[in-house]
PDB file of C-alpha atoms and ligand atoms in Angstrom:
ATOM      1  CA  UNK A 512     212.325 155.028  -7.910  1.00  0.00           C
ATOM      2  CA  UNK A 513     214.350 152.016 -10.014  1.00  0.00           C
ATOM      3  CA  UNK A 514     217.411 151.830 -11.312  1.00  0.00           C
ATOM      4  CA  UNK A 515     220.730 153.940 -10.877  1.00  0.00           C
ATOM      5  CA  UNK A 516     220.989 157.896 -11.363  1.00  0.00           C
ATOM      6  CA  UNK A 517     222.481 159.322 -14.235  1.00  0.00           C
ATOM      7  CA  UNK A 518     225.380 161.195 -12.909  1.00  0.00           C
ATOM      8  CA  UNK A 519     224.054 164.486 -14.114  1.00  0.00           C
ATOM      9  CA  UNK A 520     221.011 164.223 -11.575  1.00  0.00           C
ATOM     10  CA  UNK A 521     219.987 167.227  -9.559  1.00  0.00           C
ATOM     11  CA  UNK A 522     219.047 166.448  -6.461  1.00  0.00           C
ATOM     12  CA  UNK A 523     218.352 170.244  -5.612  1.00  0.00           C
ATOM     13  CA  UNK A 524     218.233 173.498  -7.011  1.00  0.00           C
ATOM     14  CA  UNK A 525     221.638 174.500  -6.748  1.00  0.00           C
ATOM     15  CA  UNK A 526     219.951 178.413  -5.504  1.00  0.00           C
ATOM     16  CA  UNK A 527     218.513 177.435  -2.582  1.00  0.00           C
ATOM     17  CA  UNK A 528     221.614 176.000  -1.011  1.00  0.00           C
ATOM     18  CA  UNK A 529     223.560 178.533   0.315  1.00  0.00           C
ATOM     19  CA  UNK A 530     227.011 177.967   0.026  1.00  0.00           C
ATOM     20  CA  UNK A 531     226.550 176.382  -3.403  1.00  0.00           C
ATOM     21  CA  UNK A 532     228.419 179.695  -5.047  1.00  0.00           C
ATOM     22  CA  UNK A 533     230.743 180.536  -2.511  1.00  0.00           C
ATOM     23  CA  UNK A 534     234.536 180.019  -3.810  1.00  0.00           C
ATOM     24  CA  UNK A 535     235.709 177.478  -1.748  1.00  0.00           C
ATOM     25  CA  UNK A 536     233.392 174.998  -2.907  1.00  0.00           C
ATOM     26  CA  UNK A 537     233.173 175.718  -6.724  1.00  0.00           C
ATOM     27  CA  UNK A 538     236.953 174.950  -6.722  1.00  0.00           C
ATOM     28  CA  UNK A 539     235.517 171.404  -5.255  1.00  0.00           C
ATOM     29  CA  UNK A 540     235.841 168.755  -7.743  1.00  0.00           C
ATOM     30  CA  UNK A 541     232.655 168.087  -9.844  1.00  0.00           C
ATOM     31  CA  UNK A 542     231.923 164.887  -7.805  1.00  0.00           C
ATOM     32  CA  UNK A 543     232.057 165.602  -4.835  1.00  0.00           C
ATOM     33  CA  UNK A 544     229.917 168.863  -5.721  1.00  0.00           C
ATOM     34  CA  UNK A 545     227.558 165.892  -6.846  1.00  0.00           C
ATOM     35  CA  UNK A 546     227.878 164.394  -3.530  1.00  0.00           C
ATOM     36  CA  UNK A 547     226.985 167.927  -1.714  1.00  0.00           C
ATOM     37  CA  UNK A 548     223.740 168.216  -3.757  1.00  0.00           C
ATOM     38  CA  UNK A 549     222.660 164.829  -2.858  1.00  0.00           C
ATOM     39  CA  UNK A 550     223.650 165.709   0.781  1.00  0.00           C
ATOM     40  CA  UNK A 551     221.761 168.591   1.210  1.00  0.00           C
ATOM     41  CA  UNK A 552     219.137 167.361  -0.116  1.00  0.00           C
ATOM     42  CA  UNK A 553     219.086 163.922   2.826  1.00  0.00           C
ATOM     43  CA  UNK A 554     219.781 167.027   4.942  1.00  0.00           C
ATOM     44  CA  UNK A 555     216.255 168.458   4.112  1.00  0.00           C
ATOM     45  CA  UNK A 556     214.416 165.235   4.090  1.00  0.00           C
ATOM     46  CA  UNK A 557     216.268 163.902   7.753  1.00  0.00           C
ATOM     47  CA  UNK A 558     215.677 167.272   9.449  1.00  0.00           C
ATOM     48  CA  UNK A 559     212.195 167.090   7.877  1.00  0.00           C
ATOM     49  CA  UNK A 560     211.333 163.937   9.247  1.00  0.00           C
ATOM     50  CA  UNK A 561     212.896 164.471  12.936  1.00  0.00           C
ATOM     51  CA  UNK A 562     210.937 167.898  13.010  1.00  0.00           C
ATOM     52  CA  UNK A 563     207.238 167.212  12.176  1.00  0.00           C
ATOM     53  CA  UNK A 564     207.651 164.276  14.639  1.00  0.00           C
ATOM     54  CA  UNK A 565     209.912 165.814  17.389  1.00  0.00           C
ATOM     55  CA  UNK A 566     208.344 169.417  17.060  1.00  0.00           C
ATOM     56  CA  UNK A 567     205.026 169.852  15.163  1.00  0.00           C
ATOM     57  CA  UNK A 568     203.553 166.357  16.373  1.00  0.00           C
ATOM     58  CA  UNK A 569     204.543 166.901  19.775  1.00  0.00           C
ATOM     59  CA  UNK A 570     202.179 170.157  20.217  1.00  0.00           C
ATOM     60  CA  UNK A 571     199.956 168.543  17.217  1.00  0.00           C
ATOM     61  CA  UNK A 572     199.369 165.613  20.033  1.00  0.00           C
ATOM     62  CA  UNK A 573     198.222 167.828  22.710  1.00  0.00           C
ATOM     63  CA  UNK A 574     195.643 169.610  20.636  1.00  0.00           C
ATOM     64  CA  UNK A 575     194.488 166.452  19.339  1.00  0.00           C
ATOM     65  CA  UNK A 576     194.389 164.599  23.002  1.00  0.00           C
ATOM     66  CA  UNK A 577     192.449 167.480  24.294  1.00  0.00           C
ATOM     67  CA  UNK A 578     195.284 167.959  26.706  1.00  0.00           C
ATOM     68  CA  UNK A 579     195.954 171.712  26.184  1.00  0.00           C
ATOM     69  CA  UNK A 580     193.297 173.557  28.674  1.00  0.00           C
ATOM     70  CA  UNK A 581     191.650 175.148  25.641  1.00  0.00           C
ATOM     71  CA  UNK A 582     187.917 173.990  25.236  1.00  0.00           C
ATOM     72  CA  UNK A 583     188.247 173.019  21.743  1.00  0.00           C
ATOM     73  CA  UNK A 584     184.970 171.429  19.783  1.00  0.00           C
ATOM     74  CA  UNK A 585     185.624 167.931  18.678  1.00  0.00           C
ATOM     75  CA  UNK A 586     186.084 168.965  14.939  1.00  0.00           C
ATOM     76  CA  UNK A 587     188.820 171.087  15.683  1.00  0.00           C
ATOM     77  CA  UNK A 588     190.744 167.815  17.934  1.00  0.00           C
ATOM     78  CA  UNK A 589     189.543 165.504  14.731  1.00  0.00           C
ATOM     79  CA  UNK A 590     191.829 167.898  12.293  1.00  0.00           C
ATOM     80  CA  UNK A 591     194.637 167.785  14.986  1.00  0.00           C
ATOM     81  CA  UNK A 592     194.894 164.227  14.569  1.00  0.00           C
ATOM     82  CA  UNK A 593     194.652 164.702  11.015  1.00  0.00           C
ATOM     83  CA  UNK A 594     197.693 167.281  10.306  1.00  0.00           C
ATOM     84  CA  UNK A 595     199.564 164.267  13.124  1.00  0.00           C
ATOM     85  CA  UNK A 596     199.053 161.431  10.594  1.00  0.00           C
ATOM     86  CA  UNK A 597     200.185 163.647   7.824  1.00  0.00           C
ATOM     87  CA  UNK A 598     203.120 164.789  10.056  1.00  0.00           C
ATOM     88  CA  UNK A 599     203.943 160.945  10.604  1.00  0.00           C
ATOM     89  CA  UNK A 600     203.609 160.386   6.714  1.00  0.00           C
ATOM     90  CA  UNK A 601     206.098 163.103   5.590  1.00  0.00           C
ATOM     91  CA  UNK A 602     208.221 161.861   8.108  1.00  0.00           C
ATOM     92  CA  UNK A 603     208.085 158.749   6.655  1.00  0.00           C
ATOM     93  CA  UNK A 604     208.184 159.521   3.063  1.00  0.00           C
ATOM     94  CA  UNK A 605     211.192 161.630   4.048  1.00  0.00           C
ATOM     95  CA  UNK A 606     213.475 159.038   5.643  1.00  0.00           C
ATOM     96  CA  UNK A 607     211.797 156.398   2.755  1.00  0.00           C
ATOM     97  CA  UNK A 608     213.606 158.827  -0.233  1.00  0.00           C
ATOM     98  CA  UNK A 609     216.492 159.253   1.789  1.00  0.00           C
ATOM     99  CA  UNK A 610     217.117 155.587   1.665  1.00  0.00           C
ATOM    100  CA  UNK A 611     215.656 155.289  -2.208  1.00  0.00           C
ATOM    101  CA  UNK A 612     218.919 158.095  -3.394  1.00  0.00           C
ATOM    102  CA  UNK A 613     220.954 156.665  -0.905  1.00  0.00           C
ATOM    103  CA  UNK A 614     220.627 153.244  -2.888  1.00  0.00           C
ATOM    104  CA  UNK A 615     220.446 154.259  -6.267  1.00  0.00           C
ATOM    105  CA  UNK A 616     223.438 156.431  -6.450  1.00  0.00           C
ATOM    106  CA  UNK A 617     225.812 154.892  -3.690  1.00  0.00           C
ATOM    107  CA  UNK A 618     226.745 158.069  -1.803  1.00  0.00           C
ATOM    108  CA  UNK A 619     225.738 157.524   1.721  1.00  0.00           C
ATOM    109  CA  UNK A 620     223.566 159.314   4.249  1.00  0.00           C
ATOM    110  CA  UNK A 621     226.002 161.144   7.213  1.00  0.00           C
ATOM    111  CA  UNK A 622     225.029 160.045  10.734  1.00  0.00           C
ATOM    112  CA  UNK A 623     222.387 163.463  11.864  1.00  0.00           C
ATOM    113  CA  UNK A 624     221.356 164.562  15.764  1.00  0.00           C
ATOM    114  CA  UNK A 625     218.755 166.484  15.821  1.00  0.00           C
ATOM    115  CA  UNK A 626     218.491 166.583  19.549  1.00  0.00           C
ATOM    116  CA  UNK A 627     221.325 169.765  19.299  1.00  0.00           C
ATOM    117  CA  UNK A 628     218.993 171.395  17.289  1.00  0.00           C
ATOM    118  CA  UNK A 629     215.597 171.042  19.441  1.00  0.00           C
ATOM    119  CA  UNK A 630     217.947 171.689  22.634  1.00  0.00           C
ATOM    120  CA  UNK A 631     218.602 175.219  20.999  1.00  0.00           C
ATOM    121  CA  UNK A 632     214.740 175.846  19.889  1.00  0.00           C
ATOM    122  CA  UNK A 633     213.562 174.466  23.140  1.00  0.00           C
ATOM    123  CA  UNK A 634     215.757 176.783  25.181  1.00  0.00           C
ATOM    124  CA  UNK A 635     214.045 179.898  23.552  1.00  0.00           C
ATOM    125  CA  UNK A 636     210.652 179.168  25.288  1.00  0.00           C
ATOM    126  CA  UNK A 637     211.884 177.957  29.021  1.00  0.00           C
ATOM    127  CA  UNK A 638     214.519 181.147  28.373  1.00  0.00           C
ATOM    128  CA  UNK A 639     211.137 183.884  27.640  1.00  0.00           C
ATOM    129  CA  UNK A 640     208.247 181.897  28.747  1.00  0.00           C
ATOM    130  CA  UNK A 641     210.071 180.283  31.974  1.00  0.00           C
ATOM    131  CA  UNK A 642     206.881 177.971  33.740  1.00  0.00           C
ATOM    132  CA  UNK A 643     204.749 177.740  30.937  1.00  0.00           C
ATOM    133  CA  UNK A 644     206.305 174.789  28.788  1.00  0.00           C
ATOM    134  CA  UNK A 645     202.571 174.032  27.265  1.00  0.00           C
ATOM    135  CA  UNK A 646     202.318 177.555  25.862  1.00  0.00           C
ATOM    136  CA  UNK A 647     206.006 177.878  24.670  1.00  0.00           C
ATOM    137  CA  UNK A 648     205.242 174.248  22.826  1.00  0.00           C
ATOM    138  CA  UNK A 649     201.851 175.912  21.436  1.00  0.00           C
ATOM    139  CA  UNK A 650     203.330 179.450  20.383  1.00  0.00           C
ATOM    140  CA  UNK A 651     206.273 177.189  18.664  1.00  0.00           C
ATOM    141  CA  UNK A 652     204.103 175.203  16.548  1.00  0.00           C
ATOM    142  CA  UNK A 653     202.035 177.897  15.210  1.00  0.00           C
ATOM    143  CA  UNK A 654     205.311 179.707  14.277  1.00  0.00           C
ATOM    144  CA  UNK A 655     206.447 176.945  12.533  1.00  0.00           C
ATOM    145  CA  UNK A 656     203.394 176.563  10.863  1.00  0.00           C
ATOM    146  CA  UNK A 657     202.927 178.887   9.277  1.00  0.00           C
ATOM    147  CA  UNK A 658     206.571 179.974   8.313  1.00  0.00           C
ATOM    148  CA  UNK A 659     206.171 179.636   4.448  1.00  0.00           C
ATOM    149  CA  UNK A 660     209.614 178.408   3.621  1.00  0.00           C
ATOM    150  CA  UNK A 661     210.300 178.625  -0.429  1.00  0.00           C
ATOM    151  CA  UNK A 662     211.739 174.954  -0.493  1.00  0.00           C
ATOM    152  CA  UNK A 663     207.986 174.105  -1.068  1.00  0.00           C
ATOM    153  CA  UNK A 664     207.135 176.115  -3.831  1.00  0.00           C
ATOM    154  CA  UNK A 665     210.667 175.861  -5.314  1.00  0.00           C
ATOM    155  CA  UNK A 666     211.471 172.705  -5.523  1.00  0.00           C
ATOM    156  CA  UNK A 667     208.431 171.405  -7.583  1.00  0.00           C
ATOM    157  CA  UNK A 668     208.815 174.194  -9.595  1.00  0.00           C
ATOM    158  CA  UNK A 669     212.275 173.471 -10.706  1.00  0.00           C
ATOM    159  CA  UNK A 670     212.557 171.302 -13.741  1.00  0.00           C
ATOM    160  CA  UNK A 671     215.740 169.951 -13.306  1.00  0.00           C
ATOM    161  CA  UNK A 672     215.097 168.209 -10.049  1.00  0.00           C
ATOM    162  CA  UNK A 673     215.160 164.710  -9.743  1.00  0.00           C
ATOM    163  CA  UNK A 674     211.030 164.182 -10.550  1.00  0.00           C
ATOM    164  CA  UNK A 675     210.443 161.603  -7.284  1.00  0.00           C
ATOM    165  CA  UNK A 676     211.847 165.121  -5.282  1.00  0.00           C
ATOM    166  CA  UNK A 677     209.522 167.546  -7.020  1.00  0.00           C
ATOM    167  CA  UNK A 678     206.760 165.053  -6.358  1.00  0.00           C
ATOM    168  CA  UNK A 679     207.573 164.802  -2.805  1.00  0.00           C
ATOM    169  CA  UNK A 680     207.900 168.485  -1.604  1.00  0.00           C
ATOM    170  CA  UNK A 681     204.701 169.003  -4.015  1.00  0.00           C
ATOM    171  CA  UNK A 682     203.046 166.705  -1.891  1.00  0.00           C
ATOM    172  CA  UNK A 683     204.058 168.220   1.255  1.00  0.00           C
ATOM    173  CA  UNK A 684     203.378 171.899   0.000  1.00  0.00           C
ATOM    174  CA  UNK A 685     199.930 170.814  -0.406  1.00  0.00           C
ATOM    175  CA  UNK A 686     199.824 169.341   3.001  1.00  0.00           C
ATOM    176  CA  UNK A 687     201.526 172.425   4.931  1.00  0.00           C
ATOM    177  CA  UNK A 688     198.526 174.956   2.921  1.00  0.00           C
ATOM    178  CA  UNK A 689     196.022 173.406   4.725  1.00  0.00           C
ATOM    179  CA  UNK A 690     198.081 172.957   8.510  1.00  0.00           C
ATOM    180  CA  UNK A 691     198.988 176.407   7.947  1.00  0.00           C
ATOM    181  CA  UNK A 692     195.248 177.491   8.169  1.00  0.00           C
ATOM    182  CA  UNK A 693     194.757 175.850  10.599  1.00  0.00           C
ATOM    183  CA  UNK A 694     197.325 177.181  12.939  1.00  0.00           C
ATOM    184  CA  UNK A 695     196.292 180.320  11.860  1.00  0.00           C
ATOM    185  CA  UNK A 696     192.946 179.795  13.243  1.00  0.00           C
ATOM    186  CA  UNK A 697     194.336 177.876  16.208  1.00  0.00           C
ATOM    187  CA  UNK A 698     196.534 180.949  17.183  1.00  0.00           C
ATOM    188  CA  UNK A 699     193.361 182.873  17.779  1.00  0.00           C
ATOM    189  CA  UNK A 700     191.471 180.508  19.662  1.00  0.00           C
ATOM    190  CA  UNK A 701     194.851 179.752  21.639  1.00  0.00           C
ATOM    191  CA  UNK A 702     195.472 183.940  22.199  1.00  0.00           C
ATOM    192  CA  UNK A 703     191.743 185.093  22.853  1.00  0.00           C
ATOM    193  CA  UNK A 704     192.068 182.835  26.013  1.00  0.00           C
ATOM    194  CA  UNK A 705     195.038 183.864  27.237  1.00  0.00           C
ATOM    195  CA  UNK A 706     194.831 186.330  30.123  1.00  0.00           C
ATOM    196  CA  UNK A 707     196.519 189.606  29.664  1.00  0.00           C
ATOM    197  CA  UNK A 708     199.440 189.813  32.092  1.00  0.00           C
ATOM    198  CA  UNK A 709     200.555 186.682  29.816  1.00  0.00           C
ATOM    199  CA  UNK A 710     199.698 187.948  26.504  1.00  0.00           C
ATOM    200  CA  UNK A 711     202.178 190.725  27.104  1.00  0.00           C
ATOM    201  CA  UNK A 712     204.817 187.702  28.227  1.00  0.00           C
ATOM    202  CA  UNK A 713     203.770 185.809  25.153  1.00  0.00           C
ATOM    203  CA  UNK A 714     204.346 189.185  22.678  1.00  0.00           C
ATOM    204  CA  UNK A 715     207.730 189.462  23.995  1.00  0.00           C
ATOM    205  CA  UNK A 716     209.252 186.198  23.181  1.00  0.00           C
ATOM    206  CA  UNK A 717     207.196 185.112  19.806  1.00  0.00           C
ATOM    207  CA  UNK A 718     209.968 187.464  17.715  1.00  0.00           C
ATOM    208  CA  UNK A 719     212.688 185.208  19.287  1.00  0.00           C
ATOM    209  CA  UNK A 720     209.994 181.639  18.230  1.00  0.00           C
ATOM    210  CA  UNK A 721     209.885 183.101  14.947  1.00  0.00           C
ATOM    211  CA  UNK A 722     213.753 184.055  14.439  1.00  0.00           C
ATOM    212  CA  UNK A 723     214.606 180.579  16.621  1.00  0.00           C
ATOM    213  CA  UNK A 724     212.007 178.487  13.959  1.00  0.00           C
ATOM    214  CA  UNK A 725     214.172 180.464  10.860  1.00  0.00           C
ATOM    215  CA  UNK A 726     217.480 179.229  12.235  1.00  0.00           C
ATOM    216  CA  UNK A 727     219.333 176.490  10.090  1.00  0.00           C
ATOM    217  CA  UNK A 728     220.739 173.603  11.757  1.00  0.00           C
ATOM    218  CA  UNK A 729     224.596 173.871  10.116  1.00  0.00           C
ATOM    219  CA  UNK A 730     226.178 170.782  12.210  1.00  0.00           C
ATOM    220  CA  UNK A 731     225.206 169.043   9.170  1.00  0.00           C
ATOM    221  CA  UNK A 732     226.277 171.298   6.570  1.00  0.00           C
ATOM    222  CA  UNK A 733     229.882 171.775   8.472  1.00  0.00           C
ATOM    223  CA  UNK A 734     230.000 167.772   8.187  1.00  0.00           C
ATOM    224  CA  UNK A 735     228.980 167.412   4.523  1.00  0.00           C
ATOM    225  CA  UNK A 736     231.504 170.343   3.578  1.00  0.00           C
ATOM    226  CA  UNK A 737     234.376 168.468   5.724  1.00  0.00           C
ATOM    227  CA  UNK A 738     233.276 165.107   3.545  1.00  0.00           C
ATOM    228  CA  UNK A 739     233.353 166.737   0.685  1.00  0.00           C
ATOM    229  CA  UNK A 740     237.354 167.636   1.767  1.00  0.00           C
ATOM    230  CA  UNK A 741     237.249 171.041   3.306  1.00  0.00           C
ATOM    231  CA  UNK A 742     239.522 171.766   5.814  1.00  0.00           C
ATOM    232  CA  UNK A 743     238.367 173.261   9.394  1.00  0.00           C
ATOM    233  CA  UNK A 744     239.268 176.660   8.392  1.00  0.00           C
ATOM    234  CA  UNK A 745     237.457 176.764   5.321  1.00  0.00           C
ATOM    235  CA  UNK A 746     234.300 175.439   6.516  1.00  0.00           C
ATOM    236  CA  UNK A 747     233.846 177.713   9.094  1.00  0.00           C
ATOM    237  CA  UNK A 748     234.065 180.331   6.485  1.00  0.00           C
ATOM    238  CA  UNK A 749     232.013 179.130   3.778  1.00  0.00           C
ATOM    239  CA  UNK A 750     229.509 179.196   6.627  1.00  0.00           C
ATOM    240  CA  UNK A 751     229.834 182.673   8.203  1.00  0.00           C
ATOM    241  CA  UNK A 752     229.665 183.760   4.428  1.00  0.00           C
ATOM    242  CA  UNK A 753     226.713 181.667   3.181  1.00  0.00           C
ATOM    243  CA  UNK A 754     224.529 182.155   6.220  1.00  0.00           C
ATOM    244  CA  UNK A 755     225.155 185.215   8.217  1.00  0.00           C
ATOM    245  CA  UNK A 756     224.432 187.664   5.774  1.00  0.00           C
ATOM    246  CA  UNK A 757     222.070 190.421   5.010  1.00  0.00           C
ATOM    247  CA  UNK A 758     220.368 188.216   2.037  1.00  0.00           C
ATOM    248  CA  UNK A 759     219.522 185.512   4.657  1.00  0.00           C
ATOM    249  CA  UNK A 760     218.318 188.147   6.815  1.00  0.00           C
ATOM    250  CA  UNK A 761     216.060 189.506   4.231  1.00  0.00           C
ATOM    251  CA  UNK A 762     214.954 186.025   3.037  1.00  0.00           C
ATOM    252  CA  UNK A 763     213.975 185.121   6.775  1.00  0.00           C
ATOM    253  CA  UNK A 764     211.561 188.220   6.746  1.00  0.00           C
ATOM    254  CA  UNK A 765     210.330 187.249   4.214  1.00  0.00           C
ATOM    255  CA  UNK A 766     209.413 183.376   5.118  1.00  0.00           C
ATOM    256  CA  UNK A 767     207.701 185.352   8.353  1.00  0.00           C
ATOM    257  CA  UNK A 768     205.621 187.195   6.439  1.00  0.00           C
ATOM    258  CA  UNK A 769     202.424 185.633   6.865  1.00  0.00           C
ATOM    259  CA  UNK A 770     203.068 184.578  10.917  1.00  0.00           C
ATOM    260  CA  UNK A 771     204.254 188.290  11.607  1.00  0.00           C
ATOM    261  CA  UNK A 772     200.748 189.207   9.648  1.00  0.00           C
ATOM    262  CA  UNK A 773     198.830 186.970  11.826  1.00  0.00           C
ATOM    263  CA  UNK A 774     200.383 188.341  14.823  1.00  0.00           C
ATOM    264  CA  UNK A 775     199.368 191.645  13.791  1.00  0.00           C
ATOM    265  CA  UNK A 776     195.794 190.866  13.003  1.00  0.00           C
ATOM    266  CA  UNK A 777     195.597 189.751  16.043  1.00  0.00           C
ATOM    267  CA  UNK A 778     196.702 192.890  18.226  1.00  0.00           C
ATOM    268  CA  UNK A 779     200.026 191.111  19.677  1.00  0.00           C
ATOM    269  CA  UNK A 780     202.065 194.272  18.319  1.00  0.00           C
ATOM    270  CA  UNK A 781     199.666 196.462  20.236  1.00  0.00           C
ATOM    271  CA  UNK A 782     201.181 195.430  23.650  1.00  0.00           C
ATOM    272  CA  UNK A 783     203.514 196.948  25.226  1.00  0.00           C
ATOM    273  CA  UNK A 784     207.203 196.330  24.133  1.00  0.00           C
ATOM    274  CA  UNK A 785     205.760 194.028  21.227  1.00  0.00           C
ATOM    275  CA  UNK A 786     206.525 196.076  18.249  1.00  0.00           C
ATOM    276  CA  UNK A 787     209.990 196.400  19.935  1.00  0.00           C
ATOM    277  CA  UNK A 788     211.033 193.017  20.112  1.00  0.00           C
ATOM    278  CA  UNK A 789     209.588 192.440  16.483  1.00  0.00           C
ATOM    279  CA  UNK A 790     211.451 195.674  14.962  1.00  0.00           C
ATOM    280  CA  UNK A 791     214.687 194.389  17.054  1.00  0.00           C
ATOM    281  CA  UNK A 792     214.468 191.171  15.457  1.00  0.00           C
ATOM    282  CA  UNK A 793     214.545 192.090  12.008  1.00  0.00           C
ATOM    283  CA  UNK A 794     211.099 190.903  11.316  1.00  0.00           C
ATOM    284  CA  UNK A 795     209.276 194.322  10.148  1.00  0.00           C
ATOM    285  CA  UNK A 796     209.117 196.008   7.039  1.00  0.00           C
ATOM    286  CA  UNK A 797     212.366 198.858   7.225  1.00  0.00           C
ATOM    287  CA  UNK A 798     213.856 197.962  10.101  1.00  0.00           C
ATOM    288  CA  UNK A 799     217.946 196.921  10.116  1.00  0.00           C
ATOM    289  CA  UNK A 800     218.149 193.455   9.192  1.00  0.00           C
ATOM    290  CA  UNK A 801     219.718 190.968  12.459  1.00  0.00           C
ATOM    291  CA  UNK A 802     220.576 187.510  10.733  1.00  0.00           C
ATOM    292  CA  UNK A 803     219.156 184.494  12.837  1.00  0.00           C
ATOM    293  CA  UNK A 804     221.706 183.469  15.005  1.00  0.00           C
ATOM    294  CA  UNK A 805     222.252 179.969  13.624  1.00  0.00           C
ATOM    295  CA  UNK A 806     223.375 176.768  15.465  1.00  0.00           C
ATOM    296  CA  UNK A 807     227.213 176.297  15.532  1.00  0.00           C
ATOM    297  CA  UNK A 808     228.164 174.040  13.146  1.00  0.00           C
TER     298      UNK A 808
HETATM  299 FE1  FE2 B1375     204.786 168.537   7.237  1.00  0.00          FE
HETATM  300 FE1  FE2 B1376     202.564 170.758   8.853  1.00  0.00          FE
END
């Protein structure tokens, strides 16, 4: 990318951010909208980065090392260290745009922990699959695998985006199609070998991986809103608004389609309780939606 941004640039479709309508923040003033856009989207990117490093690399390593107790053939270690170098390379490309829209249009990244974040997903597993860290770790990174979030097929799709952006997340959609087969095919290798006492563990807390692995990270949000020159008060409730609601609900169901599927195929639901802890999380077809409980912000 050269040169500075025309002012009109969109750094993100305006419909996937979720407090983009709400009230409070159309009466913002038109620049520091601007600013929002272009903050959500270094939101995206920084999270992106710190997860496929933090989270998806971390299990990606084991599988790769050979340090999981499966018996994996060597193919299936080679394509682990595969999906880790293109983990490491959308981090990378992530932090690189970041820094290429951060220098172009003068509005500056705000200072992002993830570690809040990974404490809350982390605590799932040692919370439902207390002494098995390895397996929670496993179990995580298939979720998030194959969670097909519509940022990846939205973005490029949008014409109005900044190009280098569409170009990016195109790139990366292509990437996650293949990881997510292969996760898919990992889960069953990783699940046929599990003995029974803890598939029926396992069952029980992969509704709660799947809801934790849907749940936005709004520290960063609440901080971009307050920058943009919302008061404490009105933060708090553009964000119950924009993200506690049946429409996220729905649209969190709907990312799970495909794990919940695989799940199914491979008789998880069948044990007992399963089908349960899937319904009471919101994640089946009919049953009463239950928002993800997102991180405070
Ligand atoms: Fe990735
Ligand atoms: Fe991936």
């Amino acid at each position: 990318m050269t040169g500075p941004l025309d002012p009109a640039t969109r750094f993100f479709p305006p419909h996937l951010v979720p407090y983009w309508s709400h009230p409070l923040v159309r009466e913002l003033p038109d620049r520091r909208r601007h600013e929002l856009l272009a903050r959500h989207l270094y939101h995206y990117l920084t999270f992106t980065a710190h997860f496929e490093t933090r989270v998806v690399n971390r299990a990606t390593e084991r599988i790769a090392d050979g340090r999981t107790g499966l018996a994996l053939p060597a193919a299936v270690r080679l394509d682990a260290y595969r999906i880790y170098c293109d983990e490491g390379y959308h981090a990378l490309f992530s932090l690189d745009l970041v820094e290429q829209i951060a220098a172009a249009t003068g509005i500056p990244p705000l200072p992002y922990a993830f570690d809040p974040f990974l404490r809350q997903l982390d605590g799932i597993g040692s919370e439902l699959l207390p002494g098995e860290p390895l397996l929670a770790q496993l179990l995580q990174v298939v979720v998030v695998e194959t969670l097909v979030a519509p940022v990846l097929a939205e973005v490029p799709a949008d014409p109005a985006v900044l190009p280098v952006v569409r170009d990016v997340v195109r790139d990366h959609a292509r990437d996650e199609g293949h990881h997510h087969v292969y996760f898919s095919r990992f889960f069953e290798r990783l699940w046929s070998d599990l003995p029974t006492p803890l598939k029926r563990r396992a069952a029980r807390s992969l509704p709660e991986l799947i809801v934790a692995g849907l749940a936005p990270d709004l520290r960063p949000v609440g901080a971009a809103l307050t920058v943009a020159g919302l008061g404490a008060d009105a933060v708090r409730q553009v964000i119950a608004d924009s993200y506690r609601t049946r429409r996220s609900a729905a649209a969190s169901r709907s990312t799970a389609t495909h794990t919940v599927r695989l799940f199914q195929d491979a008789g998880v639901l069948e044990l007992p309780g399963a089908t349960e802890a899937f319904a009471e999380a919101g994640l089946l077809p009919g049953t009463p939606d239950r928002p993800a409980p997102p991180s405070e912000p």
